[in-house]
Amino acid sequence: MKLKFPLLSVLLLILVTGCKTTSENAAKRLSETKECFDCDLTGENFEGADLSGAKLNGSNLSGVNLKGANLSGAILDNVNLSQADLSGANLSSTALTQANLTDANLTGSDLTGAFLRGAILSNAKLTKANLNQADLNAAQLEGADINGASFKEAIMPDGSVQK
């Protein structure tokens, strides 16, 4: 049987099987362009990477290693960073609106001026993290370890400002 519409067949095949970017391709694209919207980067290793200004809205970064990475000024709105290692990372002025940081390790990270409005930080490790001037309005901090963390001039979940 000869197909009369080969292009239509190819398009139908793509629709049926999906056309998702593989984790490897997404990681490569992120490293090259610093942009990867709605990408699945689960478990990838970006330790020490310079991702300053990266745009990752809606991406899945659960279990990712971002230890010591530079994410300053990045846009990570609606990102899943559950169980990610962000210890020692630079997240200053980073947008993390509605981000899921459940069980994430943010020990010693710099979140100065970060925008964490509505973020979920349940059971996150924020030991010795710098959250000065961060916006945590409506953020969820249940079970978070905040020992030694700094919150000077931060907007807290209830809307109050720390002195």
PDB file of C-alpha atoms in Angstrom:
ATOM      1  CA  MET A   1       0.000   0.000   0.000  1.00  0.00           C
ATOM      2  CA  LYS A   2       1.464   3.300  -1.100  1.00  0.00           C
ATOM      3  CA  LEU A   3       0.963   6.345   1.122  1.00  0.00           C
ATOM      4  CA  LYS A   4      -0.562   9.314  -0.629  1.00  0.00           C
ATOM      5  CA  PHE A   5       0.320  11.791   2.091  1.00  0.00           C
ATOM      6  CA  PRO A   6       3.813  10.971   3.448  1.00  0.00           C
ATOM      7  CA  LEU A   7       4.189  14.312   5.261  1.00  0.00           C
ATOM      8  CA  LEU A   8       0.856  13.828   6.995  1.00  0.00           C
ATOM      9  CA  SER A   9       1.985  10.359   8.071  1.00  0.00           C
ATOM     10  CA  VAL A  10       5.179  11.748   9.615  1.00  0.00           C
ATOM     11  CA  LEU A  11       3.259  14.456  11.474  1.00  0.00           C
ATOM     12  CA  LEU A  12       0.781  11.886  12.763  1.00  0.00           C
ATOM     13  CA  LEU A  13       3.650   9.678  13.950  1.00  0.00           C
ATOM     14  CA  ILE A  14       5.185  12.614  15.844  1.00  0.00           C
ATOM     15  CA  LEU A  15       1.851  13.423  17.467  1.00  0.00           C
ATOM     16  CA  VAL A  16       1.249   9.814  18.510  1.00  0.00           C
ATOM     17  CA  THR A  17       4.750   9.082  19.851  1.00  0.00           C
ATOM     18  CA  GLY A  18       5.423  12.553  21.248  1.00  0.00           C
ATOM     19  CA  CYS A  19       8.337  14.805  20.532  1.00  0.00           C
ATOM     20  CA  LYS A  20       9.839  15.415  23.952  1.00  0.00           C
ATOM     21  CA  THR A  21      13.388  16.583  24.324  1.00  0.00           C
ATOM     22  CA  THR A  22      15.636  14.023  25.966  1.00  0.00           C
ATOM     23  CA  SER A  23      17.343  14.960  29.192  1.00  0.00           C
ATOM     24  CA  GLU A  24      20.732  14.861  27.460  1.00  0.00           C
ATOM     25  CA  ASN A  25      19.605  17.206  24.671  1.00  0.00           C
ATOM     26  CA  ALA A  26      17.939  19.530  27.172  1.00  0.00           C
ATOM     27  CA  ALA A  27      21.105  19.688  29.296  1.00  0.00           C
ATOM     28  CA  LYS A  28      23.176  20.467  26.203  1.00  0.00           C
ATOM     29  CA  ARG A  29      20.751  23.182  25.097  1.00  0.00           C
ATOM     30  CA  LEU A  30      20.781  24.698  28.596  1.00  0.00           C
ATOM     31  CA  SER A  31      24.576  24.769  28.676  1.00  0.00           C
ATOM     32  CA  GLU A  32      24.733  26.403  25.242  1.00  0.00           C
ATOM     33  CA  THR A  33      21.846  28.889  25.365  1.00  0.00           C
ATOM     34  CA  LYS A  34      20.942  29.158  29.076  1.00  0.00           C
ATOM     35  CA  GLU A  35      17.311  28.608  28.049  1.00  0.00           C
ATOM     36  CA  CYS A  36      15.213  25.499  28.453  1.00  0.00           C
ATOM     37  CA  PHE A  37      11.490  25.927  29.056  1.00  0.00           C
ATOM     38  CA  ASP A  38       9.450  22.977  30.387  1.00  0.00           C
ATOM     39  CA  CYS A  39      12.509  20.702  30.163  1.00  0.00           C
ATOM     40  CA  ASP A  40      13.012  17.476  32.078  1.00  0.00           C
ATOM     41  CA  LEU A  41      16.497  17.636  33.593  1.00  0.00           C
ATOM     42  CA  THR A  42      15.822  15.183  36.415  1.00  0.00           C
ATOM     43  CA  GLY A  43      19.020  14.043  38.132  1.00  0.00           C
ATOM     44  CA  GLU A  44      21.409  15.984  35.862  1.00  0.00           C
ATOM     45  CA  ASN A  45      24.771  17.235  37.159  1.00  0.00           C
ATOM     46  CA  PHE A  46      25.435  20.984  36.896  1.00  0.00           C
ATOM     47  CA  GLU A  47      27.856  21.221  39.822  1.00  0.00           C
ATOM     48  CA  GLY A  48      29.750  24.529  39.678  1.00  0.00           C
ATOM     49  CA  ALA A  49      28.083  25.518  36.387  1.00  0.00           C
ATOM     50  CA  ASP A  50      27.584  29.146  35.385  1.00  0.00           C
ATOM     51  CA  LEU A  51      23.859  29.373  34.725  1.00  0.00           C
ATOM     52  CA  SER A  52      23.533  33.041  35.643  1.00  0.00           C
ATOM     53  CA  GLY A  53      20.544  34.572  33.898  1.00  0.00           C
ATOM     54  CA  ALA A  54      19.263  31.156  32.754  1.00  0.00           C
ATOM     55  CA  LYS A  55      15.575  30.802  31.873  1.00  0.00           C
ATOM     56  CA  LEU A  56      14.112  27.481  33.009  1.00  0.00           C
ATOM     57  CA  ASN A  57      10.439  28.265  33.618  1.00  0.00           C
ATOM     58  CA  GLY A  58       8.295  25.188  34.203  1.00  0.00           C
ATOM     59  CA  SER A  59      11.216  22.741  34.069  1.00  0.00           C
ATOM     60  CA  ASN A  60      11.703  19.599  36.156  1.00  0.00           C
ATOM     61  CA  LEU A  61      15.020  19.786  38.005  1.00  0.00           C
ATOM     62  CA  SER A  62      14.204  17.292  40.735  1.00  0.00           C
ATOM     63  CA  GLY A  63      17.278  15.620  42.179  1.00  0.00           C
ATOM     64  CA  VAL A  64      19.612  17.846  40.134  1.00  0.00           C
ATOM     65  CA  ASN A  65      23.125  18.587  41.421  1.00  0.00           C
ATOM     66  CA  LEU A  66      23.624  22.372  41.360  1.00  0.00           C
ATOM     67  CA  LYS A  67      26.168  22.420  44.168  1.00  0.00           C
ATOM     68  CA  GLY A  68      28.194  25.644  43.979  1.00  0.00           C
ATOM     69  CA  ALA A  69      26.479  26.676  40.729  1.00  0.00           C
ATOM     70  CA  ASN A  70      25.942  30.322  39.774  1.00  0.00           C
ATOM     71  CA  LEU A  71      22.236  30.905  39.129  1.00  0.00           C
ATOM     72  CA  SER A  72      22.221  34.617  39.928  1.00  0.00           C
ATOM     73  CA  GLY A  73      19.475  36.455  38.086  1.00  0.00           C
ATOM     74  CA  ALA A  74      18.031  33.210  36.701  1.00  0.00           C
ATOM     75  CA  ILE A  75      14.307  32.799  36.068  1.00  0.00           C
ATOM     76  CA  LEU A  76      13.127  29.565  37.669  1.00  0.00           C
ATOM     77  CA  ASP A  77       9.408  30.238  38.061  1.00  0.00           C
ATOM     78  CA  ASN A  78       7.229  27.128  38.498  1.00  0.00           C
ATOM     79  CA  VAL A  79      10.318  24.890  38.522  1.00  0.00           C
ATOM     80  CA  ASN A  80      10.474  21.567  40.371  1.00  0.00           C
ATOM     81  CA  LEU A  81      13.702  21.537  42.407  1.00  0.00           C
ATOM     82  CA  SER A  82      12.572  18.931  44.920  1.00  0.00           C
ATOM     83  CA  GLN A  83      15.499  16.987  46.396  1.00  0.00           C
ATOM     84  CA  ALA A  84      17.971  19.136  44.426  1.00  0.00           C
ATOM     85  CA  ASP A  85      21.410  19.927  45.852  1.00  0.00           C
ATOM     86  CA  LEU A  86      21.860  23.701  45.741  1.00  0.00           C
ATOM     87  CA  SER A  87      24.362  23.862  48.591  1.00  0.00           C
ATOM     88  CA  GLY A  88      26.740  26.788  48.217  1.00  0.00           C
ATOM     89  CA  ALA A  89      24.915  27.966  45.082  1.00  0.00           C
ATOM     90  CA  ASN A  90      24.567  31.633  44.141  1.00  0.00           C
ATOM     91  CA  LEU A  91      20.847  32.292  43.751  1.00  0.00           C
ATOM     92  CA  SER A  92      20.986  36.043  44.343  1.00  0.00           C
ATOM     93  CA  SER A  93      18.211  37.962  42.571  1.00  0.00           C
ATOM     94  CA  THR A  94      16.829  34.689  41.210  1.00  0.00           C
ATOM     95  CA  ALA A  95      13.099  34.376  40.447  1.00  0.00           C
ATOM     96  CA  LEU A  96      11.709  31.232  42.086  1.00  0.00           C
ATOM     97  CA  THR A  97       7.996  32.101  42.142  1.00  0.00           C
ATOM     98  CA  GLN A  98       5.852  29.023  42.875  1.00  0.00           C
ATOM     99  CA  ALA A  99       8.987  26.822  42.728  1.00  0.00           C
ATOM    100  CA  ASN A 100       8.942  23.449  44.490  1.00  0.00           C
ATOM    101  CA  LEU A 101      12.042  23.165  46.699  1.00  0.00           C
ATOM    102  CA  THR A 102      10.725  20.371  48.920  1.00  0.00           C
ATOM    103  CA  ASP A 103      13.608  18.467  50.555  1.00  0.00           C
ATOM    104  CA  ALA A 104      16.159  20.601  48.652  1.00  0.00           C
ATOM    105  CA  ASN A 105      19.601  21.226  50.146  1.00  0.00           C
ATOM    106  CA  LEU A 106      20.292  24.979  50.185  1.00  0.00           C
ATOM    107  CA  THR A 107      22.974  24.882  52.884  1.00  0.00           C
ATOM    108  CA  GLY A 108      25.199  27.953  52.653  1.00  0.00           C
ATOM    109  CA  SER A 109      23.501  29.193  49.495  1.00  0.00           C
ATOM    110  CA  ASP A 110      23.153  32.900  48.682  1.00  0.00           C
ATOM    111  CA  LEU A 111      19.516  33.852  48.098  1.00  0.00           C
ATOM    112  CA  THR A 112      20.007  37.602  48.601  1.00  0.00           C
ATOM    113  CA  GLY A 113      17.118  39.427  46.943  1.00  0.00           C
ATOM    114  CA  ALA A 114      15.652  36.176  45.586  1.00  0.00           C
ATOM    115  CA  PHE A 115      11.955  36.189  44.711  1.00  0.00           C
ATOM    116  CA  LEU A 116      10.459  33.106  46.424  1.00  0.00           C
ATOM    117  CA  ARG A 117       6.825  34.211  46.475  1.00  0.00           C
ATOM    118  CA  GLY A 118       4.608  31.142  46.920  1.00  0.00           C
ATOM    119  CA  ALA A 119       7.589  28.764  46.806  1.00  0.00           C
ATOM    120  CA  ILE A 120       7.378  25.430  48.617  1.00  0.00           C
ATOM    121  CA  LEU A 121      10.400  24.986  50.891  1.00  0.00           C
ATOM    122  CA  SER A 122       8.957  22.193  53.039  1.00  0.00           C
ATOM    123  CA  ASN A 123      11.719  20.182  54.741  1.00  0.00           C
ATOM    124  CA  ALA A 124      14.349  22.163  52.821  1.00  0.00           C
ATOM    125  CA  LYS A 125      17.769  22.526  54.401  1.00  0.00           C
ATOM    126  CA  LEU A 126      18.488  26.272  54.635  1.00  0.00           C
ATOM    127  CA  THR A 127      21.270  26.035  57.220  1.00  0.00           C
ATOM    128  CA  LYS A 128      23.512  29.129  57.046  1.00  0.00           C
ATOM    129  CA  ALA A 129      21.727  30.321  53.885  1.00  0.00           C
ATOM    130  CA  ASN A 130      21.632  34.049  53.132  1.00  0.00           C
ATOM    131  CA  LEU A 131      18.033  35.132  52.532  1.00  0.00           C
ATOM    132  CA  ASN A 132      18.609  38.834  53.162  1.00  0.00           C
ATOM    133  CA  GLN A 133      16.111  40.982  51.227  1.00  0.00           C
ATOM    134  CA  ALA A 134      14.436  37.849  49.814  1.00  0.00           C
ATOM    135  CA  ASP A 135      10.686  37.870  49.135  1.00  0.00           C
ATOM    136  CA  LEU A 136       9.192  34.830  50.879  1.00  0.00           C
ATOM    137  CA  ASN A 137       5.602  36.100  50.847  1.00  0.00           C
ATOM    138  CA  ALA A 138       3.201  33.116  50.909  1.00  0.00           C
ATOM    139  CA  ALA A 139       6.154  30.688  50.848  1.00  0.00           C
ATOM    140  CA  GLN A 140       5.764  27.377  52.706  1.00  0.00           C
ATOM    141  CA  LEU A 141       8.571  26.696  55.191  1.00  0.00           C
ATOM    142  CA  GLU A 142       7.052  23.797  57.173  1.00  0.00           C
ATOM    143  CA  GLY A 143       9.814  21.557  58.511  1.00  0.00           C
ATOM    144  CA  ALA A 144      12.582  23.639  56.909  1.00  0.00           C
ATOM    145  CA  ASP A 145      15.909  23.756  58.760  1.00  0.00           C
ATOM    146  CA  ILE A 146      16.750  27.461  59.075  1.00  0.00           C
ATOM    147  CA  ASN A 147      19.527  27.181  61.691  1.00  0.00           C
ATOM    148  CA  GLY A 148      22.008  29.995  61.144  1.00  0.00           C
ATOM    149  CA  ALA A 149      20.107  31.380  58.137  1.00  0.00           C
ATOM    150  CA  SER A 150      19.989  35.162  57.714  1.00  0.00           C
ATOM    151  CA  PHE A 151      16.696  36.922  56.930  1.00  0.00           C
ATOM    152  CA  LYS A 152      17.609  40.633  57.249  1.00  0.00           C
ATOM    153  CA  GLU A 153      15.044  42.822  55.472  1.00  0.00           C
ATOM    154  CA  ALA A 154      13.362  39.712  54.049  1.00  0.00           C
ATOM    155  CA  ILE A 155       9.626  39.657  53.412  1.00  0.00           C
ATOM    156  CA  MET A 156       8.388  36.680  55.414  1.00  0.00           C
ATOM    157  CA  PRO A 157       5.550  34.271  54.461  1.00  0.00           C
ATOM    158  CA  ASP A 158       3.027  36.292  56.484  1.00  0.00           C
ATOM    159  CA  GLY A 159       4.056  39.504  54.696  1.00  0.00           C
ATOM    160  CA  SER A 160       6.028  40.948  57.610  1.00  0.00           C
ATOM    161  CA  VAL A 161       9.507  42.356  57.017  1.00  0.00           C
ATOM    162  CA  GLN A 162      12.432  41.153  59.150  1.00  0.00           C
ATOM    163  CA  LYS A 163      14.618  43.834  60.711  1.00  0.00           C
TER     164      LYS A 163
END
